[in-house]
Amino acid sequence: SGEAVGIDYRSVLRIINDKGEALADNEHPFAQVLTSKQPFRNSNALHSNRSGTVLPLDFSCSPLINPDGSLQGVVGVVRDVTS
């Protein structure tokens, strides 16, 4: 719907730990990919949405690499795995 365009990824995808605390910036999946330039997969991620509901997620993201080897960005796929 375009709501997330131009917004920092941490405010759109609030990934939390099992205590309900937001992950440190360097622990967020997008940050890990931006730093390592390696794909990331976590099938046990938790997301706290705007209403405070916690959703279990399967989270996968990969770096977008330019032909010259520089990092252009990250693409992610997030799937709600609520039973």
mmCIF file of N, CA, C and O in Angstrom:
data_model
loop_
_atom_site.group_PDB
_atom_site.id
_atom_site.type_symbol
_atom_site.label_atom_id
_atom_site.label_comp_id
_atom_site.label_asym_id
_atom_site.label_seq_id
_atom_site.Cartn_x
_atom_site.Cartn_y
_atom_site.Cartn_z
ATOM 1 N N SER A 1 0.806 -1.201 0.000
ATOM 2 C CA SER A 1 0.000 0.000 0.000
ATOM 3 C C SER A 1 0.848 1.262 0.000
ATOM 4 O O SER A 1 0.322 2.348 0.003
ATOM 5 N N GLY A 2 2.169 1.132 0.057
ATOM 6 C CA GLY A 2 3.030 2.296 0.020
ATOM 7 C C GLY A 2 3.276 2.935 1.367
ATOM 8 O O GLY A 2 4.011 3.920 1.462
ATOM 9 N N GLU A 3 2.682 2.409 2.447
ATOM 10 C CA GLU A 3 2.845 3.011 3.768
ATOM 11 C C GLU A 3 4.293 3.005 4.252
ATOM 12 O O GLU A 3 4.684 3.847 5.045
ATOM 13 N N ALA A 4 5.089 2.049 3.786
ATOM 14 C CA ALA A 4 6.455 1.902 4.294
ATOM 15 C C ALA A 4 7.501 2.626 3.448
ATOM 16 O O ALA A 4 8.666 2.656 3.823
ATOM 17 N N VAL A 5 7.100 3.222 2.341
ATOM 18 C CA VAL A 5 8.059 3.875 1.456
ATOM 19 C C VAL A 5 8.731 5.037 2.175
ATOM 20 O O VAL A 5 8.072 5.906 2.747
ATOM 21 N N GLY A 6 10.061 5.023 2.194
ATOM 22 C CA GLY A 6 10.829 6.102 2.791
ATOM 23 C C GLY A 6 10.950 6.045 4.303
ATOM 24 O O GLY A 6 11.509 6.947 4.918
ATOM 25 N N ILE A 7 10.448 4.976 4.924
ATOM 26 C CA ILE A 7 10.498 4.837 6.377
ATOM 27 C C ILE A 7 11.608 3.862 6.749
ATOM 28 O O ILE A 7 11.815 2.850 6.081
ATOM 29 N N ASP A 8 12.320 4.134 7.819
ATOM 30 C CA ASP A 8 13.384 3.265 8.306
ATOM 31 C C ASP A 8 12.838 1.857 8.559
ATOM 32 O O ASP A 8 11.778 1.702 9.173
ATOM 33 N N TYR A 9 13.564 0.845 8.109
ATOM 34 C CA TYR A 9 13.102 -0.543 8.221
ATOM 35 C C TYR A 9 12.814 -0.954 9.661
ATOM 36 O O TYR A 9 11.953 -1.782 9.929
ATOM 37 N N ARG A 10 13.520 -0.386 10.637
ATOM 38 C CA ARG A 10 13.312 -0.773 12.037
ATOM 39 C C ARG A 10 11.947 -0.356 12.561
ATOM 40 O O ARG A 10 11.407 -0.984 13.469
ATOM 41 N N SER A 11 11.372 0.692 12.000
ATOM 42 C CA SER A 11 10.046 1.101 12.452
ATOM 43 C C SER A 11 8.942 0.334 11.721
ATOM 44 O O SER A 11 7.822 0.269 12.203
ATOM 45 N N VAL A 12 9.269 -0.270 10.592
ATOM 46 C CA VAL A 12 8.292 -1.055 9.841
ATOM 47 C C VAL A 12 8.288 -2.504 10.326
ATOM 48 O O VAL A 12 7.235 -3.099 10.536
ATOM 49 N N LEU A 13 9.477 -3.069 10.510
ATOM 50 C CA LEU A 13 9.614 -4.452 10.955
ATOM 51 C C LEU A 13 10.246 -4.468 12.336
ATOM 52 O O LEU A 13 11.456 -4.514 12.481
ATOM 53 N N ARG A 14 9.409 -4.365 13.352
ATOM 54 C CA ARG A 14 9.900 -4.360 14.731
ATOM 55 C C ARG A 14 10.097 -5.807 15.171
ATOM 56 O O ARG A 14 9.172 -6.461 15.655
ATOM 57 N N ILE A 15 11.311 -6.295 14.988
ATOM 58 C CA ILE A 15 11.651 -7.662 15.364
ATOM 59 C C ILE A 15 12.054 -7.644 16.836
ATOM 60 O O ILE A 15 12.843 -6.798 17.268
ATOM 61 N N ILE A 16 11.493 -8.580 17.601
ATOM 62 C CA ILE A 16 11.737 -8.618 19.040
ATOM 63 C C ILE A 16 12.323 -9.964 19.451
ATOM 64 O O ILE A 16 12.229 -10.951 18.712
ATOM 65 N N ASN A 17 12.902 -9.991 20.656
ATOM 66 C CA ASN A 17 13.399 -11.253 21.194
ATOM 67 C C ASN A 17 12.292 -11.944 21.993
ATOM 68 O O ASN A 17 11.174 -11.421 22.096
ATOM 69 N N ASP A 18 12.606 -13.084 22.575
ATOM 70 C CA ASP A 18 11.577 -13.843 23.291
ATOM 71 C C ASP A 18 11.129 -13.171 24.592
ATOM 72 O O ASP A 18 10.166 -13.592 25.211
ATOM 73 N N LYS A 19 11.797 -12.088 25.003
ATOM 74 C CA LYS A 19 11.389 -11.308 26.181
ATOM 75 C C LYS A 19 10.536 -10.105 25.787
ATOM 76 O O LYS A 19 10.151 -9.314 26.624
ATOM 77 N N GLY A 20 10.301 -9.938 24.477
ATOM 78 C CA GLY A 20 9.503 -8.821 23.984
ATOM 79 C C GLY A 20 10.284 -7.548 23.772
ATOM 80 O O GLY A 20 9.710 -6.504 23.509
ATOM 81 N N GLU A 21 11.608 -7.624 23.869
ATOM 82 C CA GLU A 21 12.465 -6.445 23.693
ATOM 83 C C GLU A 21 12.888 -6.331 22.232
ATOM 84 O O GLU A 21 13.186 -7.337 21.590
ATOM 85 N N ALA A 22 12.910 -5.102 21.732
ATOM 86 C CA ALA A 22 13.369 -4.880 20.353
ATOM 87 C C ALA A 22 14.822 -5.332 20.232
ATOM 88 O O ALA A 22 15.616 -5.159 21.152
ATOM 89 N N LEU A 23 15.149 -5.936 19.101
ATOM 90 C CA LEU A 23 16.525 -6.350 18.865
ATOM 91 C C LEU A 23 17.425 -5.128 18.770
ATOM 92 O O LEU A 23 16.996 -4.072 18.301
ATOM 93 N N ALA A 24 18.662 -5.284 19.185
ATOM 94 C CA ALA A 24 19.653 -4.229 18.988
ATOM 95 C C ALA A 24 19.793 -3.995 17.490
ATOM 96 O O ALA A 24 19.564 -4.915 16.684
ATOM 97 N N ASP A 25 20.142 -2.776 17.109
ATOM 98 C CA ASP A 25 20.237 -2.442 15.682
ATOM 99 C C ASP A 25 21.077 -3.453 14.912
ATOM 100 O O ASP A 25 20.698 -3.872 13.819
ATOM 101 N N ASN A 26 22.221 -3.863 15.463
ATOM 102 C CA ASN A 26 23.100 -4.786 14.736
ATOM 103 C C ASN A 26 22.571 -6.211 14.696
ATOM 104 O O ASN A 26 23.110 -7.052 13.976
ATOM 105 N N GLU A 27 21.504 -6.530 15.437
ATOM 106 C CA GLU A 27 20.914 -7.865 15.425
ATOM 107 C C GLU A 27 19.749 -7.984 14.445
ATOM 108 O O GLU A 27 19.295 -9.079 14.155
ATOM 109 N N HIS A 28 19.238 -6.845 13.969
ATOM 110 C CA HIS A 28 18.108 -6.873 13.036
ATOM 111 C C HIS A 28 18.557 -7.573 11.752
ATOM 112 O O HIS A 28 19.671 -7.349 11.267
ATOM 113 N N PRO A 29 17.712 -8.453 11.188
ATOM 114 C CA PRO A 29 18.104 -9.182 9.972
ATOM 115 C C PRO A 29 18.598 -8.288 8.840
ATOM 116 O O PRO A 29 19.596 -8.616 8.188
ATOM 117 N N PHE A 30 17.942 -7.161 8.576
ATOM 118 C CA PHE A 30 18.407 -6.284 7.500
ATOM 119 C C PHE A 30 19.799 -5.752 7.799
ATOM 120 O O PHE A 30 20.654 -5.684 6.923
ATOM 121 N N ALA A 31 20.040 -5.360 9.056
ATOM 122 C CA ALA A 31 21.362 -4.845 9.438
ATOM 123 C C ALA A 31 22.430 -5.914 9.269
ATOM 124 O O ALA A 31 23.546 -5.622 8.825
ATOM 125 N N GLN A 32 22.099 -7.159 9.606
ATOM 126 C CA GLN A 32 23.070 -8.243 9.458
ATOM 127 C C GLN A 32 23.462 -8.426 7.993
ATOM 128 O O GLN A 32 24.626 -8.632 7.676
ATOM 129 N N VAL A 33 22.482 -8.327 7.097
ATOM 130 C CA VAL A 33 22.772 -8.469 5.665
ATOM 131 C C VAL A 33 23.551 -7.254 5.155
ATOM 132 O O VAL A 33 24.498 -7.401 4.383
ATOM 133 N N LEU A 34 23.174 -6.063 5.600
ATOM 134 C CA LEU A 34 23.901 -4.860 5.180
ATOM 135 C C LEU A 34 25.360 -4.909 5.613
ATOM 136 O O LEU A 34 26.244 -4.436 4.904
ATOM 137 N N THR A 35 25.622 -5.494 6.776
ATOM 138 C CA THR A 35 26.982 -5.577 7.298
ATOM 139 C C THR A 35 27.777 -6.706 6.656
ATOM 140 O O THR A 35 28.920 -6.518 6.252
ATOM 141 N N SER A 36 27.170 -7.877 6.536
ATOM 142 C CA SER A 36 27.897 -9.069 6.074
ATOM 143 C C SER A 36 27.856 -9.277 4.561
ATOM 144 O O SER A 36 28.669 -10.016 4.025
ATOM 145 N N LYS A 37 26.872 -8.660 3.897
ATOM 146 C CA LYS A 37 26.615 -8.900 2.470
ATOM 147 C C LYS A 37 26.314 -10.367 2.190
ATOM 148 O O LYS A 37 26.543 -10.872 1.098
ATOM 149 N N GLN A 38 25.795 -11.064 3.191
ATOM 150 C CA GLN A 38 25.433 -12.476 3.081
ATOM 151 C C GLN A 38 23.932 -12.632 3.346
ATOM 152 O O GLN A 38 23.358 -11.894 4.145
ATOM 153 N N PRO A 39 23.295 -13.626 2.700
ATOM 154 C CA PRO A 39 21.871 -13.877 2.967
ATOM 155 C C PRO A 39 21.636 -14.238 4.437
ATOM 156 O O PRO A 39 22.535 -14.729 5.122
ATOM 157 N N PHE A 40 20.425 -13.994 4.903
ATOM 158 C CA PHE A 40 20.044 -14.276 6.284
ATOM 159 C C PHE A 40 18.709 -14.989 6.276
ATOM 160 O O PHE A 40 17.813 -14.628 5.517
ATOM 161 N N ARG A 41 18.558 -15.989 7.134
ATOM 162 C CA ARG A 41 17.282 -16.704 7.251
ATOM 163 C C ARG A 41 17.035 -16.994 8.713
ATOM 164 O O ARG A 41 17.930 -17.428 9.428
ATOM 165 N N ASN A 42 15.816 -16.708 9.175
ATOM 166 C CA ASN A 42 15.425 -17.005 10.545
ATOM 167 C C ASN A 42 13.974 -17.442 10.525
ATOM 168 O O ASN A 42 13.090 -16.672 10.182
ATOM 169 N N SER A 43 13.746 -18.679 10.884
ATOM 170 C CA SER A 43 12.371 -19.178 10.891
ATOM 171 C C SER A 43 11.741 -19.074 12.276
ATOM 172 O O SER A 43 10.648 -19.573 12.497
ATOM 173 N N ASN A 44 12.432 -18.413 13.207
ATOM 174 C CA ASN A 44 11.912 -18.254 14.567
ATOM 175 C C ASN A 44 11.842 -16.796 14.992
ATOM 176 O O ASN A 44 11.945 -16.494 16.172
ATOM 177 N N ALA A 45 11.684 -15.894 14.050
ATOM 178 C CA ALA A 45 11.635 -14.470 14.367
ATOM 179 C C ALA A 45 10.277 -14.106 14.961
ATOM 180 O O ALA A 45 9.267 -14.763 14.700
ATOM 181 N N LEU A 46 10.261 -13.045 15.750
ATOM 182 C CA LEU A 46 9.020 -12.526 16.314
ATOM 183 C C LEU A 46 8.892 -11.055 15.918
ATOM 184 O O LEU A 46 9.863 -10.309 15.962
ATOM 185 N N HIS A 47 7.668 -10.664 15.566
ATOM 186 C CA HIS A 47 7.389 -9.286 15.158
ATOM 187 C C HIS A 47 6.273 -8.737 16.025
ATOM 188 O O HIS A 47 5.258 -9.400 16.240
ATOM 189 N N SER A 48 6.457 -7.528 16.518
ATOM 190 C CA SER A 48 5.412 -6.836 17.266
ATOM 191 C C SER A 48 4.793 -5.804 16.328
ATOM 192 O O SER A 48 5.460 -4.857 15.919
ATOM 193 N N ASN A 49 3.523 -6.007 15.973
ATOM 194 C CA ASN A 49 2.899 -5.083 15.026
ATOM 195 C C ASN A 49 2.401 -3.819 15.729
ATOM 196 O O ASN A 49 2.561 -3.654 16.932
ATOM 197 N N ARG A 50 1.787 -2.921 14.972
ATOM 198 C CA ARG A 50 1.356 -1.625 15.503
ATOM 199 C C ARG A 50 0.405 -1.744 16.687
ATOM 200 O O ARG A 50 0.402 -0.908 17.577
ATOM 201 N N SER A 51 -0.407 -2.793 16.697
ATOM 202 C CA SER A 51 -1.365 -2.962 17.798
ATOM 203 C C SER A 51 -0.744 -3.670 18.994
ATOM 204 O O SER A 51 -1.404 -3.851 20.014
ATOM 205 N N GLY A 52 0.535 -4.096 18.865
ATOM 206 C CA GLY A 52 1.210 -4.786 19.959
ATOM 207 C C GLY A 52 1.099 -6.294 19.900
ATOM 208 O O GLY A 52 1.644 -6.989 20.749
ATOM 209 N N THR A 53 0.379 -6.807 18.914
ATOM 210 C CA THR A 53 0.267 -8.249 18.741
ATOM 211 C C THR A 53 1.604 -8.811 18.282
ATOM 212 O O THR A 53 2.235 -8.256 17.385
ATOM 213 N N VAL A 54 2.021 -9.914 18.897
ATOM 214 C CA VAL A 54 3.288 -10.558 18.518
ATOM 215 C C VAL A 54 2.984 -11.686 17.536
ATOM 216 O O VAL A 54 2.137 -12.545 17.802
ATOM 217 N N LEU A 55 3.667 -11.641 16.400
ATOM 218 C CA LEU A 55 3.468 -12.636 15.351
ATOM 219 C C LEU A 55 4.759 -13.397 15.103
ATOM 220 O O LEU A 55 5.823 -12.793 14.964
ATOM 221 N N PRO A 56 4.674 -14.741 15.022
ATOM 222 C CA PRO A 56 5.852 -15.512 14.638
ATOM 223 C C PRO A 56 6.073 -15.381 13.131
ATOM 224 O O PRO A 56 5.124 -15.418 12.346
ATOM 225 N N LEU A 57 7.340 -15.203 12.740
ATOM 226 C CA LEU A 57 7.658 -14.972 11.331
ATOM 227 C C LEU A 57 8.742 -15.914 10.836
ATOM 228 O O LEU A 57 9.615 -16.322 11.594
ATOM 229 N N ASP A 58 8.685 -16.191 9.558
ATOM 230 C CA ASP A 58 9.800 -16.778 8.827
ATOM 231 C C ASP A 58 10.384 -15.610 8.045
ATOM 232 O O ASP A 58 9.686 -14.968 7.268
ATOM 233 N N PHE A 59 11.643 -15.301 8.295
ATOM 234 C CA PHE A 59 12.261 -14.093 7.766
ATOM 235 C C PHE A 59 13.444 -14.482 6.909
ATOM 236 O O PHE A 59 14.335 -15.190 7.354
ATOM 237 N N SER A 60 13.466 -14.022 5.678
ATOM 238 C CA SER A 60 14.571 -14.312 4.778
ATOM 239 C C SER A 60 14.928 -13.036 4.024
ATOM 240 O O SER A 60 14.047 -12.360 3.497
ATOM 241 N N CYS A 61 16.209 -12.686 4.007
ATOM 242 C CA CYS A 61 16.617 -11.515 3.242
ATOM 243 C C CYS A 61 17.984 -11.745 2.607
ATOM 244 O O CYS A 61 18.778 -12.548 3.087
ATOM 245 N N SER A 62 18.182 -11.052 1.504
ATOM 246 C CA SER A 62 19.402 -11.214 0.716
ATOM 247 C C SER A 62 19.920 -9.848 0.277
ATOM 248 O O SER A 62 19.140 -8.922 0.063
ATOM 249 N N PRO A 63 21.241 -9.762 0.116
ATOM 250 C CA PRO A 63 21.810 -8.491 -0.350
ATOM 251 C C PRO A 63 21.556 -8.291 -1.837
ATOM 252 O O PRO A 63 21.463 -9.259 -2.601
ATOM 253 N N LEU A 64 21.423 -7.037 -2.244
ATOM 254 C CA LEU A 64 21.363 -6.670 -3.657
ATOM 255 C C LEU A 64 22.733 -6.099 -4.001
ATOM 256 O O LEU A 64 23.112 -5.032 -3.506
ATOM 257 N N ILE A 65 23.472 -6.830 -4.805
ATOM 258 C CA ILE A 65 24.852 -6.471 -5.119
ATOM 259 C C ILE A 65 24.934 -5.920 -6.545
ATOM 260 O O ILE A 65 24.430 -6.543 -7.480
ATOM 261 N N ASN A 66 25.559 -4.772 -6.710
ATOM 262 C CA ASN A 66 25.792 -4.171 -8.022
ATOM 263 C C ASN A 66 26.866 -4.962 -8.780
ATOM 264 O O ASN A 66 27.660 -5.685 -8.156
ATOM 265 N N PRO A 67 26.921 -4.832 -10.104
ATOM 266 C CA PRO A 67 27.953 -5.533 -10.882
ATOM 267 C C PRO A 67 29.383 -5.231 -10.419
ATOM 268 O O PRO A 67 30.264 -6.071 -10.535
ATOM 269 N N ASP A 68 29.594 -4.042 -9.844
ATOM 270 C CA ASP A 68 30.943 -3.701 -9.366
ATOM 271 C C ASP A 68 31.232 -4.267 -7.970
ATOM 272 O O ASP A 68 32.293 -4.025 -7.399
ATOM 273 N N GLY A 69 30.274 -5.021 -7.400
ATOM 274 C CA GLY A 69 30.469 -5.638 -6.094
ATOM 275 C C GLY A 69 29.996 -4.808 -4.924
ATOM 276 O O GLY A 69 30.012 -5.268 -3.787
ATOM 277 N N SER A 70 29.555 -3.577 -5.181
ATOM 278 C CA SER A 70 29.077 -2.736 -4.083
ATOM 279 C C SER A 70 27.643 -3.122 -3.702
ATOM 280 O O SER A 70 26.882 -3.631 -4.512
ATOM 281 N N LEU A 71 27.315 -2.866 -2.462
ATOM 282 C CA LEU A 71 25.996 -3.189 -1.943
ATOM 283 C C LEU A 71 25.002 -2.097 -2.318
ATOM 284 O O LEU A 71 25.221 -0.920 -2.030
ATOM 285 N N GLN A 72 23.906 -2.484 -2.972
ATOM 286 C CA GLN A 72 22.873 -1.526 -3.342
ATOM 287 C C GLN A 72 21.768 -1.484 -2.300
ATOM 288 O O GLN A 72 21.169 -0.445 -2.062
ATOM 289 N N GLY A 73 21.483 -2.609 -1.661
ATOM 290 C CA GLY A 73 20.407 -2.665 -0.683
ATOM 291 C C GLY A 73 20.122 -4.090 -0.270
ATOM 292 O O GLY A 73 20.927 -4.995 -0.497
ATOM 293 N N VAL A 74 18.952 -4.291 0.309
ATOM 294 C CA VAL A 74 18.539 -5.595 0.800
ATOM 295 C C VAL A 74 17.096 -5.833 0.375
ATOM 296 O O VAL A 74 16.281 -4.916 0.397
ATOM 297 N N VAL A 75 16.812 -7.061 -0.001
ATOM 298 C CA VAL A 75 15.439 -7.461 -0.284
ATOM 299 C C VAL A 75 15.050 -8.523 0.740
ATOM 300 O O VAL A 75 15.864 -9.381 1.076
ATOM 301 N N GLY A 76 13.835 -8.398 1.279
ATOM 302 C CA GLY A 76 13.419 -9.337 2.297
ATOM 303 C C GLY A 76 12.045 -9.916 2.022
ATOM 304 O O GLY A 76 11.206 -9.257 1.402
ATOM 305 N N VAL A 77 11.862 -11.145 2.481
ATOM 306 C CA VAL A 77 10.565 -11.806 2.422
ATOM 307 C C VAL A 77 10.204 -12.192 3.851
ATOM 308 O O VAL A 77 11.000 -12.842 4.541
ATOM 309 N N VAL A 78 9.057 -11.739 4.288
ATOM 310 C CA VAL A 78 8.606 -11.995 5.644
ATOM 311 C C VAL A 78 7.263 -12.729 5.549
ATOM 312 O O VAL A 78 6.353 -12.265 4.880
ATOM 313 N N ARG A 79 7.195 -13.876 6.204
ATOM 314 C CA ARG A 79 5.978 -14.690 6.129
ATOM 315 C C ARG A 79 5.450 -14.942 7.536
ATOM 316 O O ARG A 79 6.183 -15.397 8.405
ATOM 317 N N ASP A 80 4.184 -14.631 7.749
ATOM 318 C CA ASP A 80 3.520 -14.905 9.024
ATOM 319 C C ASP A 80 3.329 -16.421 9.127
ATOM 320 O O ASP A 80 2.704 -17.031 8.262
ATOM 321 N N VAL A 81 3.869 -17.029 10.155
ATOM 322 C CA VAL A 81 3.747 -18.483 10.323
ATOM 323 C C VAL A 81 2.855 -18.840 11.521
ATOM 324 O O VAL A 81 3.009 -19.895 12.138
ATOM 325 N N THR A 82 1.894 -17.943 11.812
ATOM 326 C CA THR A 82 0.933 -18.234 12.860
ATOM 327 C C THR A 82 0.188 -19.517 12.510
ATOM 328 O O THR A 82 -0.252 -19.689 11.381
ATOM 329 N N SER A 83 0.057 -20.392 13.492
ATOM 330 C CA SER A 83 -0.631 -21.685 13.262
ATOM 331 C C SER A 83 -2.092 -21.490 12.945
ATOM 332 O O SER A 83 -2.761 -20.675 13.426
#
